Amino acid sequence: MLRLAGLAALALATAASAQTAYFDARAAGQVGERYDGYLGYSTAAPGPQARAQTESINIRRRALYSDLAQRRGVSPQEVGVTAGCTLLGRVQVGESYMLSDGQWRRRTAGQAAPVPAYCTGG
Amino acid sequence: MKRPRLIAVPLAAAALTGCVSLKTPEKPIEINLNVVIRQEVLVRMQKDVDTLINSNPQAFPQAPAKPAGQ
């Protein structure tokens, strides 16, 4: 059991270190979460490595959303927007995010989690 | 003879519109890029989606924790 946990931790650490450029671009506000469950580029374009890692993440997400949508009889877009609610809630201070009005914003310190009203049924 | 006919047509159309709107109880939420989301789907899918996010760290990577003091 301990060995399994160690392996899982190692796998996670490897995955994390391989996406350093993405994390850097995200912390710099160049890459951010969008309301539709995918990552996007805000104003300043990130470097090619961060861009490639971002595209790769989006491709994985698209496959996961499509698969879950098919199993539950809803559209992939609906799954994506639902995921967007959770993902926007995880946006850290300093990171960029895009709401359904298409505008990029940057989360500032002390600001509440930027989850759109439709996420909570409001 | 022609006048009563002209009045009757808009009245019939109004009655039909009333019937159609009564048959749509769903509340779609209009989101940018013409994506229409049903609130009921959002609520129903939230748990599934959270499981999906938590079990696929490659697609939803969490930034490594910052060292203390930063």
mmCIF file with all atom_site columns, C-alpha atoms in Angstrom:
data_model
loop_
_atom_site.group_PDB
_atom_site.id
_atom_site.type_symbol
_atom_site.label_atom_id
_atom_site.label_alt_id
_atom_site.label_comp_id
_atom_site.label_asym_id
_atom_site.label_entity_id
_atom_site.label_seq_id
_atom_site.pdbx_PDB_ins_code
_atom_site.Cartn_x
_atom_site.Cartn_y
_atom_site.Cartn_z
_atom_site.occupancy
_atom_site.B_iso_or_equiv
_atom_site.pdbx_formal_charge
_atom_site.auth_seq_id
_atom_site.auth_comp_id
_atom_site.auth_asym_id
_atom_site.auth_atom_id
_atom_site.pdbx_PDB_model_num
ATOM 1   C CA . MET A 1 1   ? 0.000   0.000  0.000   1.00 0.00 ? 1   MET A CA 1
ATOM 2   C CA . LEU A 1 2   ? 2.834   2.368  0.930   1.00 0.00 ? 2   LEU A CA 1
ATOM 3   C CA . ARG A 1 3   ? 4.666   1.395  -2.219  1.00 0.00 ? 3   ARG A CA 1
ATOM 4   C CA . LEU A 1 4   ? 1.578   2.131  -4.294  1.00 0.00 ? 4   LEU A CA 1
ATOM 5   C CA . ALA A 1 5   ? 1.206   5.530  -2.669  1.00 0.00 ? 5   ALA A CA 1
ATOM 6   C CA . GLY A 1 6   ? 4.868   6.237  -3.372  1.00 0.00 ? 6   GLY A CA 1
ATOM 7   C CA . LEU A 1 7   ? 4.441   5.305  -7.021  1.00 0.00 ? 7   LEU A CA 1
ATOM 8   C CA . ALA A 1 8   ? 1.367   7.504  -7.317  1.00 0.00 ? 8   ALA A CA 1
ATOM 9   C CA . ALA A 1 9   ? 3.242   10.419 -5.742  1.00 0.00 ? 9   ALA A CA 1
ATOM 10  C CA . LEU A 1 10  ? 6.145   9.866  -8.135  1.00 0.00 ? 10  LEU A CA 1
ATOM 11  C CA . ALA A 1 11  ? 3.781   9.795  -11.114 1.00 0.00 ? 11  ALA A CA 1
ATOM 12  C CA . LEU A 1 12  ? 2.147   13.016 -9.951  1.00 0.00 ? 12  LEU A CA 1
ATOM 13  C CA . ALA A 1 13  ? 5.510   14.705 -9.416  1.00 0.00 ? 13  ALA A CA 1
ATOM 14  C CA . THR A 1 14  ? 6.651   13.636 -12.903 1.00 0.00 ? 14  THR A CA 1
ATOM 15  C CA . ALA A 1 15  ? 3.445   14.958 -14.477 1.00 0.00 ? 15  ALA A CA 1
ATOM 16  C CA . ALA A 1 16  ? 3.819   18.231 -12.595 1.00 0.00 ? 16  ALA A CA 1
ATOM 17  C CA . SER A 1 17  ? 7.473   18.801 -13.483 1.00 0.00 ? 17  SER A CA 1
ATOM 18  C CA . ALA A 1 18  ? 6.773   18.057 -17.157 1.00 0.00 ? 18  ALA A CA 1
ATOM 19  C CA . GLN A 1 19  ? 4.254   20.906 -17.232 1.00 0.00 ? 19  GLN A CA 1
ATOM 20  C CA . THR A 1 20  ? 6.487   23.603 -15.723 1.00 0.00 ? 20  THR A CA 1
ATOM 21  C CA . ALA A 1 21  ? 6.135   25.973 -18.691 1.00 0.00 ? 21  ALA A CA 1
ATOM 22  C CA . TYR A 1 22  ? 2.355   25.715 -18.418 1.00 0.00 ? 22  TYR A CA 1
ATOM 23  C CA . PHE A 1 23  ? 2.416   26.450 -14.675 1.00 0.00 ? 23  PHE A CA 1
ATOM 24  C CA . ASP A 1 24  ? 4.726   29.427 -15.205 1.00 0.00 ? 24  ASP A CA 1
ATOM 25  C CA . ALA A 1 25  ? 2.494   30.867 -17.954 1.00 0.00 ? 25  ALA A CA 1
ATOM 26  C CA . ARG A 1 26  ? -0.547  30.320 -15.774 1.00 0.00 ? 26  ARG A CA 1
ATOM 27  C CA . ALA A 1 27  ? 1.022   32.073 -12.780 1.00 0.00 ? 27  ALA A CA 1
ATOM 28  C CA . ALA A 1 28  ? 1.980   34.942 -15.102 1.00 0.00 ? 28  ALA A CA 1
ATOM 29  C CA . GLY A 1 29  ? -1.660  35.279 -16.209 1.00 0.00 ? 29  GLY A CA 1
ATOM 30  C CA . GLN A 1 30  ? -0.910  34.334 -19.851 1.00 0.00 ? 30  GLN A CA 1
ATOM 31  C CA . VAL A 1 31  ? -2.835  31.056 -19.729 1.00 0.00 ? 31  VAL A CA 1
ATOM 32  C CA . GLY A 1 32  ? -6.072  30.783 -17.808 1.00 0.00 ? 32  GLY A CA 1
ATOM 33  C CA . GLU A 1 33  ? -9.281  28.854 -17.226 1.00 0.00 ? 33  GLU A CA 1
ATOM 34  C CA . ARG A 1 34  ? -12.296 29.686 -19.373 1.00 0.00 ? 34  ARG A CA 1
ATOM 35  C CA . TYR A 1 35  ? -15.967 29.323 -18.444 1.00 0.00 ? 35  TYR A CA 1
ATOM 36  C CA . ASP A 1 36  ? -16.341 26.525 -21.027 1.00 0.00 ? 36  ASP A CA 1
ATOM 37  C CA . GLY A 1 37  ? -13.965 24.139 -19.247 1.00 0.00 ? 37  GLY A CA 1
ATOM 38  C CA . TYR A 1 38  ? -10.976 24.745 -21.496 1.00 0.00 ? 38  TYR A CA 1
ATOM 39  C CA . LEU A 1 39  ? -7.777  26.733 -21.122 1.00 0.00 ? 39  LEU A CA 1
ATOM 40  C CA . GLY A 1 40  ? -7.203  29.863 -23.174 1.00 0.00 ? 40  GLY A CA 1
ATOM 41  C CA . TYR A 1 41  ? -4.626  32.576 -23.752 1.00 0.00 ? 41  TYR A CA 1
ATOM 42  C CA . SER A 1 42  ? -5.265  36.019 -22.353 1.00 0.00 ? 42  SER A CA 1
ATOM 43  C CA . THR A 1 43  ? -3.422  39.121 -23.548 1.00 0.00 ? 43  THR A CA 1
ATOM 44  C CA . ALA A 1 44  ? 0.301   38.328 -23.666 1.00 0.00 ? 44  ALA A CA 1
ATOM 45  C CA . ALA A 1 45  ? 0.975   35.123 -25.625 1.00 0.00 ? 45  ALA A CA 1
ATOM 46  C CA . PRO A 1 46  ? 2.960   32.433 -23.783 1.00 0.00 ? 46  PRO A CA 1
ATOM 47  C CA . GLY A 1 47  ? 6.064   30.772 -25.250 1.00 0.00 ? 47  GLY A CA 1
ATOM 48  C CA . PRO A 1 48  ? 5.841   27.778 -27.596 1.00 0.00 ? 48  PRO A CA 1
ATOM 49  C CA . GLN A 1 49  ? 6.506   25.236 -24.832 1.00 0.00 ? 49  GLN A CA 1
ATOM 50  C CA . ALA A 1 50  ? 3.705   26.546 -22.603 1.00 0.00 ? 50  ALA A CA 1
ATOM 51  C CA . ARG A 1 51  ? 1.443   26.737 -25.639 1.00 0.00 ? 51  ARG A CA 1
ATOM 52  C CA . ALA A 1 52  ? 2.143   23.115 -26.580 1.00 0.00 ? 52  ALA A CA 1
ATOM 53  C CA . GLN A 1 53  ? 1.482   21.939 -23.016 1.00 0.00 ? 53  GLN A CA 1
ATOM 54  C CA . THR A 1 54  ? -1.756  23.946 -22.887 1.00 0.00 ? 54  THR A CA 1
ATOM 55  C CA . GLU A 1 55  ? -2.984  22.462 -26.170 1.00 0.00 ? 55  GLU A CA 1
ATOM 56  C CA . SER A 1 56  ? -2.154  18.989 -24.905 1.00 0.00 ? 56  SER A CA 1
ATOM 57  C CA . ILE A 1 57  ? -4.200  19.567 -21.738 1.00 0.00 ? 57  ILE A CA 1
ATOM 58  C CA . ASN A 1 58  ? -7.138  20.861 -23.785 1.00 0.00 ? 58  ASN A CA 1
ATOM 59  C CA . ILE A 1 59  ? -7.045  17.785 -26.028 1.00 0.00 ? 59  ILE A CA 1
ATOM 60  C CA . ARG A 1 60  ? -7.174  15.520 -22.945 1.00 0.00 ? 60  ARG A CA 1
ATOM 61  C CA . ARG A 1 61  ? -10.071 17.551 -21.544 1.00 0.00 ? 61  ARG A CA 1
ATOM 62  C CA . ARG A 1 62  ? -12.026 17.363 -24.786 1.00 0.00 ? 62  ARG A CA 1
ATOM 63  C CA . ALA A 1 63  ? -11.716 13.569 -24.800 1.00 0.00 ? 63  ALA A CA 1
ATOM 64  C CA . LEU A 1 64  ? -12.806 13.300 -21.151 1.00 0.00 ? 64  LEU A CA 1
ATOM 65  C CA . TYR A 1 65  ? -15.779 15.660 -21.619 1.00 0.00 ? 65  TYR A CA 1
ATOM 66  C CA . SER A 1 66  ? -16.944 13.822 -24.746 1.00 0.00 ? 66  SER A CA 1
ATOM 67  C CA . ASP A 1 67  ? -16.694 10.437 -23.026 1.00 0.00 ? 67  ASP A CA 1
ATOM 68  C CA . LEU A 1 68  ? -18.635 11.535 -19.929 1.00 0.00 ? 68  LEU A CA 1
ATOM 69  C CA . ALA A 1 69  ? -21.222 13.331 -22.107 1.00 0.00 ? 69  ALA A CA 1
ATOM 70  C CA . GLN A 1 70  ? -21.871 10.174 -24.083 1.00 0.00 ? 70  GLN A CA 1
ATOM 71  C CA . ARG A 1 71  ? -22.278 8.084  -20.919 1.00 0.00 ? 71  ARG A CA 1
ATOM 72  C CA . ARG A 1 72  ? -24.744 10.557 -19.395 1.00 0.00 ? 72  ARG A CA 1
ATOM 73  C CA . GLY A 1 73  ? -26.659 11.582 -22.502 1.00 0.00 ? 73  GLY A CA 1
ATOM 74  C CA . VAL A 1 74  ? -25.751 15.261 -22.462 1.00 0.00 ? 74  VAL A CA 1
ATOM 75  C CA . SER A 1 75  ? -23.650 17.396 -24.810 1.00 0.00 ? 75  SER A CA 1
ATOM 76  C CA . PRO A 1 76  ? -19.852 17.728 -24.427 1.00 0.00 ? 76  PRO A CA 1
ATOM 77  C CA . GLN A 1 77  ? -20.363 21.514 -24.154 1.00 0.00 ? 77  GLN A CA 1
ATOM 78  C CA . GLU A 1 78  ? -22.644 21.015 -21.175 1.00 0.00 ? 78  GLU A CA 1
ATOM 79  C CA . VAL A 1 79  ? -20.028 18.863 -19.452 1.00 0.00 ? 79  VAL A CA 1
ATOM 80  C CA . GLY A 1 80  ? -17.371 21.472 -20.257 1.00 0.00 ? 80  GLY A CA 1
ATOM 81  C CA . VAL A 1 81  ? -19.362 24.364 -18.793 1.00 0.00 ? 81  VAL A CA 1
ATOM 82  C CA . THR A 1 82  ? -20.118 22.303 -15.689 1.00 0.00 ? 82  THR A CA 1
ATOM 83  C CA . ALA A 1 83  ? -16.399 21.605 -15.302 1.00 0.00 ? 83  ALA A CA 1
ATOM 84  C CA . GLY A 1 84  ? -15.761 25.308 -15.846 1.00 0.00 ? 84  GLY A CA 1
ATOM 85  C CA . CYS A 1 85  ? -17.690 26.075 -12.648 1.00 0.00 ? 85  CYS A CA 1
ATOM 86  C CA . THR A 1 86  ? -15.311 23.932 -10.586 1.00 0.00 ? 86  THR A CA 1
ATOM 87  C CA . LEU A 1 87  ? -12.188 25.019 -12.466 1.00 0.00 ? 87  LEU A CA 1
ATOM 88  C CA . LEU A 1 88  ? -12.968 28.743 -12.176 1.00 0.00 ? 88  LEU A CA 1
ATOM 89  C CA . GLY A 1 89  ? -13.368 28.209 -8.449  1.00 0.00 ? 89  GLY A CA 1
ATOM 90  C CA . ARG A 1 90  ? -9.791  26.910 -8.327  1.00 0.00 ? 90  ARG A CA 1
ATOM 91  C CA . VAL A 1 91  ? -8.252  29.974 -9.976  1.00 0.00 ? 91  VAL A CA 1
ATOM 92  C CA . GLN A 1 92  ? -5.494  31.323 -7.749  1.00 0.00 ? 92  GLN A CA 1
ATOM 93  C CA . VAL A 1 93  ? -4.655  34.940 -6.963  1.00 0.00 ? 93  VAL A CA 1
ATOM 94  C CA . GLY A 1 94  ? -2.718  36.433 -9.905  1.00 0.00 ? 94  GLY A CA 1
ATOM 95  C CA . GLU A 1 95  ? -4.107  33.967 -12.454 1.00 0.00 ? 95  GLU A CA 1
ATOM 96  C CA . SER A 1 96  ? -6.327  34.984 -15.380 1.00 0.00 ? 96  SER A CA 1
ATOM 97  C CA . TYR A 1 97  ? -9.800  33.619 -16.120 1.00 0.00 ? 97  TYR A CA 1
ATOM 98  C CA . MET A 1 98  ? -12.474 34.207 -18.757 1.00 0.00 ? 98  MET A CA 1
ATOM 99  C CA . LEU A 1 99  ? -16.206 34.331 -18.002 1.00 0.00 ? 99  LEU A CA 1
ATOM 100 C CA . SER A 1 100 ? -19.084 33.868 -20.460 1.00 0.00 ? 100 SER A CA 1
ATOM 101 C CA . ASP A 1 101 ? -18.928 37.532 -21.499 1.00 0.00 ? 101 ASP A CA 1
ATOM 102 C CA . GLY A 1 102 ? -15.633 36.717 -23.237 1.00 0.00 ? 102 GLY A CA 1
ATOM 103 C CA . GLN A 1 103 ? -13.613 39.100 -21.075 1.00 0.00 ? 103 GLN A CA 1
ATOM 104 C CA . TRP A 1 104 ? -10.340 38.104 -19.433 1.00 0.00 ? 104 TRP A CA 1
ATOM 105 C CA . ARG A 1 105 ? -9.908  39.168 -15.825 1.00 0.00 ? 105 ARG A CA 1
ATOM 106 C CA . ARG A 1 106 ? -7.185  38.613 -13.290 1.00 0.00 ? 106 ARG A CA 1
ATOM 107 C CA . ARG A 1 107 ? -7.915  37.387 -9.819  1.00 0.00 ? 107 ARG A CA 1
ATOM 108 C CA . THR A 1 108 ? -6.747  39.866 -7.204  1.00 0.00 ? 108 THR A CA 1
ATOM 109 C CA . ALA A 1 109 ? -6.025  39.221 -3.546  1.00 0.00 ? 109 ALA A CA 1
ATOM 110 C CA . GLY A 1 110 ? -9.075  39.232 -1.309  1.00 0.00 ? 110 GLY A CA 1
ATOM 111 C CA . GLN A 1 111 ? -11.490 38.767 -4.207  1.00 0.00 ? 111 GLN A CA 1
ATOM 112 C CA . ALA A 1 112 ? -14.102 36.020 -3.922  1.00 0.00 ? 112 ALA A CA 1
ATOM 113 C CA . ALA A 1 113 ? -13.859 32.938 -6.149  1.00 0.00 ? 113 ALA A CA 1
ATOM 114 C CA . PRO A 1 114 ? -15.058 34.060 -9.614  1.00 0.00 ? 114 PRO A CA 1
ATOM 115 C CA . VAL A 1 115 ? -17.791 31.474 -10.164 1.00 0.00 ? 115 VAL A CA 1
ATOM 116 C CA . PRO A 1 116 ? -20.611 32.612 -12.514 1.00 0.00 ? 116 PRO A CA 1
ATOM 117 C CA . ALA A 1 117 ? -24.164 32.825 -11.125 1.00 0.00 ? 117 ALA A CA 1
ATOM 118 C CA . TYR A 1 118 ? -25.442 29.933 -13.298 1.00 0.00 ? 118 TYR A CA 1
ATOM 119 C CA . CYS A 1 119 ? -23.039 27.553 -11.504 1.00 0.00 ? 119 CYS A CA 1
ATOM 120 C CA . THR A 1 120 ? -24.975 27.821 -8.251  1.00 0.00 ? 120 THR A CA 1
ATOM 121 C CA . GLY A 1 121 ? -28.411 28.101 -9.835  1.00 0.00 ? 121 GLY A CA 1
ATOM 122 C CA . GLY A 1 122 ? -28.637 31.813 -9.057  1.00 0.00 ? 122 GLY A CA 1
ATOM 123 C CA . MET B 2 1   ? -66.538 41.283 -46.303 1.00 0.00 ? 1   MET B CA 1
ATOM 124 C CA . LYS B 2 2   ? -62.719 41.320 -46.213 1.00 0.00 ? 2   LYS B CA 1
ATOM 125 C CA . ARG B 2 3   ? -62.228 43.109 -42.888 1.00 0.00 ? 3   ARG B CA 1
ATOM 126 C CA . PRO B 2 4   ? -63.289 40.420 -40.357 1.00 0.00 ? 4   PRO B CA 1
ATOM 127 C CA . ARG B 2 5   ? -60.910 37.934 -42.006 1.00 0.00 ? 5   ARG B CA 1
ATOM 128 C CA . LEU B 2 6   ? -57.901 40.173 -41.517 1.00 0.00 ? 6   LEU B CA 1
ATOM 129 C CA . ILE B 2 7   ? -58.633 40.508 -37.821 1.00 0.00 ? 7   ILE B CA 1
ATOM 130 C CA . ALA B 2 8   ? -59.180 36.790 -37.306 1.00 0.00 ? 8   ALA B CA 1
ATOM 131 C CA . VAL B 2 9   ? -55.731 35.754 -38.556 1.00 0.00 ? 9   VAL B CA 1
ATOM 132 C CA . PRO B 2 10  ? -53.597 37.576 -35.915 1.00 0.00 ? 10  PRO B CA 1
ATOM 133 C CA . LEU B 2 11  ? -55.942 36.347 -33.187 1.00 0.00 ? 11  LEU B CA 1
ATOM 134 C CA . ALA B 2 12  ? -55.448 32.714 -34.245 1.00 0.00 ? 12  ALA B CA 1
ATOM 135 C CA . ALA B 2 13  ? -51.665 33.224 -34.353 1.00 0.00 ? 13  ALA B CA 1
ATOM 136 C CA . ALA B 2 14  ? -51.647 34.660 -30.830 1.00 0.00 ? 14  ALA B CA 1
ATOM 137 C CA . ALA B 2 15  ? -53.591 31.670 -29.540 1.00 0.00 ? 15  ALA B CA 1
ATOM 138 C CA . LEU B 2 16  ? -51.067 29.256 -31.106 1.00 0.00 ? 16  LEU B CA 1
ATOM 139 C CA . THR B 2 17  ? -48.089 31.069 -29.556 1.00 0.00 ? 17  THR B CA 1
ATOM 140 C CA . GLY B 2 18  ? -49.703 30.734 -26.144 1.00 0.00 ? 18  GLY B CA 1
ATOM 141 C CA . CYS B 2 19  ? -49.974 26.960 -26.575 1.00 0.00 ? 19  CYS B CA 1
ATOM 142 C CA . VAL B 2 20  ? -46.309 26.521 -27.564 1.00 0.00 ? 20  VAL B CA 1
ATOM 143 C CA . SER B 2 21  ? -44.887 28.535 -24.659 1.00 0.00 ? 21  SER B CA 1
ATOM 144 C CA . LEU B 2 22  ? -46.881 26.458 -22.162 1.00 0.00 ? 22  LEU B CA 1
ATOM 145 C CA . LYS B 2 23  ? -45.152 23.304 -23.373 1.00 0.00 ? 23  LYS B CA 1
ATOM 146 C CA . THR B 2 24  ? -41.586 24.434 -22.569 1.00 0.00 ? 24  THR B CA 1
ATOM 147 C CA . PRO B 2 25  ? -40.968 24.273 -18.808 1.00 0.00 ? 25  PRO B CA 1
ATOM 148 C CA . GLU B 2 26  ? -37.166 24.034 -19.167 1.00 0.00 ? 26  GLU B CA 1
ATOM 149 C CA . LYS B 2 27  ? -35.059 27.045 -18.256 1.00 0.00 ? 27  LYS B CA 1
ATOM 150 C CA . PRO B 2 28  ? -32.100 27.192 -20.615 1.00 0.00 ? 28  PRO B CA 1
ATOM 151 C CA . ILE B 2 29  ? -29.244 29.465 -19.666 1.00 0.00 ? 29  ILE B CA 1
ATOM 152 C CA . GLU B 2 30  ? -27.835 31.438 -22.564 1.00 0.00 ? 30  GLU B CA 1
ATOM 153 C CA . ILE B 2 31  ? -24.070 31.507 -22.478 1.00 0.00 ? 31  ILE B CA 1
ATOM 154 C CA . ASN B 2 32  ? -21.662 33.194 -24.861 1.00 0.00 ? 32  ASN B CA 1
ATOM 155 C CA . LEU B 2 33  ? -20.891 31.479 -28.217 1.00 0.00 ? 33  LEU B CA 1
ATOM 156 C CA . ASN B 2 34  ? -24.505 30.218 -28.375 1.00 0.00 ? 34  ASN B CA 1
ATOM 157 C CA . VAL B 2 35  ? -23.932 27.352 -25.962 1.00 0.00 ? 35  VAL B CA 1
ATOM 158 C CA . VAL B 2 36  ? -27.232 26.588 -24.275 1.00 0.00 ? 36  VAL B CA 1
ATOM 159 C CA . ILE B 2 37  ? -26.942 24.919 -20.888 1.00 0.00 ? 37  ILE B CA 1
ATOM 160 C CA . ARG B 2 38  ? -29.820 23.491 -18.928 1.00 0.00 ? 38  ARG B CA 1
ATOM 161 C CA . GLN B 2 39  ? -29.613 24.283 -15.216 1.00 0.00 ? 39  GLN B CA 1
ATOM 162 C CA . GLU B 2 40  ? -30.853 20.781 -14.446 1.00 0.00 ? 40  GLU B CA 1
ATOM 163 C CA . VAL B 2 41  ? -27.861 19.315 -16.343 1.00 0.00 ? 41  VAL B CA 1
ATOM 164 C CA . LEU B 2 42  ? -25.411 21.573 -14.501 1.00 0.00 ? 42  LEU B CA 1
ATOM 165 C CA . VAL B 2 43  ? -26.696 20.361 -11.137 1.00 0.00 ? 43  VAL B CA 1
ATOM 166 C CA . ARG B 2 44  ? -26.947 16.699 -12.164 1.00 0.00 ? 44  ARG B CA 1
ATOM 167 C CA . MET B 2 45  ? -23.455 16.579 -13.710 1.00 0.00 ? 45  MET B CA 1
ATOM 168 C CA . GLN B 2 46  ? -21.519 18.492 -11.038 1.00 0.00 ? 46  GLN B CA 1
ATOM 169 C CA . LYS B 2 47  ? -20.579 15.442 -8.944  1.00 0.00 ? 47  LYS B CA 1
ATOM 170 C CA . ASP B 2 48  ? -19.546 13.379 -11.988 1.00 0.00 ? 48  ASP B CA 1
ATOM 171 C CA . VAL B 2 49  ? -17.488 16.276 -13.301 1.00 0.00 ? 49  VAL B CA 1
ATOM 172 C CA . ASP B 2 50  ? -15.718 16.822 -9.964  1.00 0.00 ? 50  ASP B CA 1
ATOM 173 C CA . THR B 2 51  ? -14.786 13.128 -9.898  1.00 0.00 ? 51  THR B CA 1
ATOM 174 C CA . LEU B 2 52  ? -13.522 13.445 -13.486 1.00 0.00 ? 52  LEU B CA 1
ATOM 175 C CA . ILE B 2 53  ? -11.354 16.442 -12.559 1.00 0.00 ? 53  ILE B CA 1
ATOM 176 C CA . ASN B 2 54  ? -9.916  14.833 -9.426  1.00 0.00 ? 54  ASN B CA 1
ATOM 177 C CA . SER B 2 55  ? -9.087  11.534 -11.114 1.00 0.00 ? 55  SER B CA 1
ATOM 178 C CA . ASN B 2 56  ? -7.346  12.999 -14.186 1.00 0.00 ? 56  ASN B CA 1
ATOM 179 C CA . PRO B 2 57  ? -4.423  15.142 -12.986 1.00 0.00 ? 57  PRO B CA 1
ATOM 180 C CA . GLN B 2 58  ? -2.864  15.114 -16.469 1.00 0.00 ? 58  GLN B CA 1
ATOM 181 C CA . ALA B 2 59  ? -5.832  17.013 -17.880 1.00 0.00 ? 59  ALA B CA 1
ATOM 182 C CA . PHE B 2 60  ? -6.375  19.123 -14.747 1.00 0.00 ? 60  PHE B CA 1
ATOM 183 C CA . PRO B 2 61  ? -2.896  19.627 -13.291 1.00 0.00 ? 61  PRO B CA 1
ATOM 184 C CA . GLN B 2 62  ? -2.612  21.347 -9.934  1.00 0.00 ? 62  GLN B CA 1
ATOM 185 C CA . ALA B 2 63  ? 0.371   23.638 -9.510  1.00 0.00 ? 63  ALA B CA 1
ATOM 186 C CA . PRO B 2 64  ? 2.953   22.244 -7.088  1.00 0.00 ? 64  PRO B CA 1
ATOM 187 C CA . ALA B 2 65  ? 2.640   23.801 -3.624  1.00 0.00 ? 65  ALA B CA 1
ATOM 188 C CA . LYS B 2 66  ? 4.758   26.912 -3.171  1.00 0.00 ? 66  LYS B CA 1
ATOM 189 C CA . PRO B 2 67  ? 7.563   26.693 -0.580  1.00 0.00 ? 67  PRO B CA 1
ATOM 190 C CA . ALA B 2 68  ? 6.705   28.207 2.792   1.00 0.00 ? 68  ALA B CA 1
ATOM 191 C CA . GLY B 2 69  ? 7.290   31.947 3.079   1.00 0.00 ? 69  GLY B CA 1
ATOM 192 C CA . GLN B 2 70  ? 6.404   32.816 -0.532  1.00 0.00 ? 70  GLN B CA 1
#
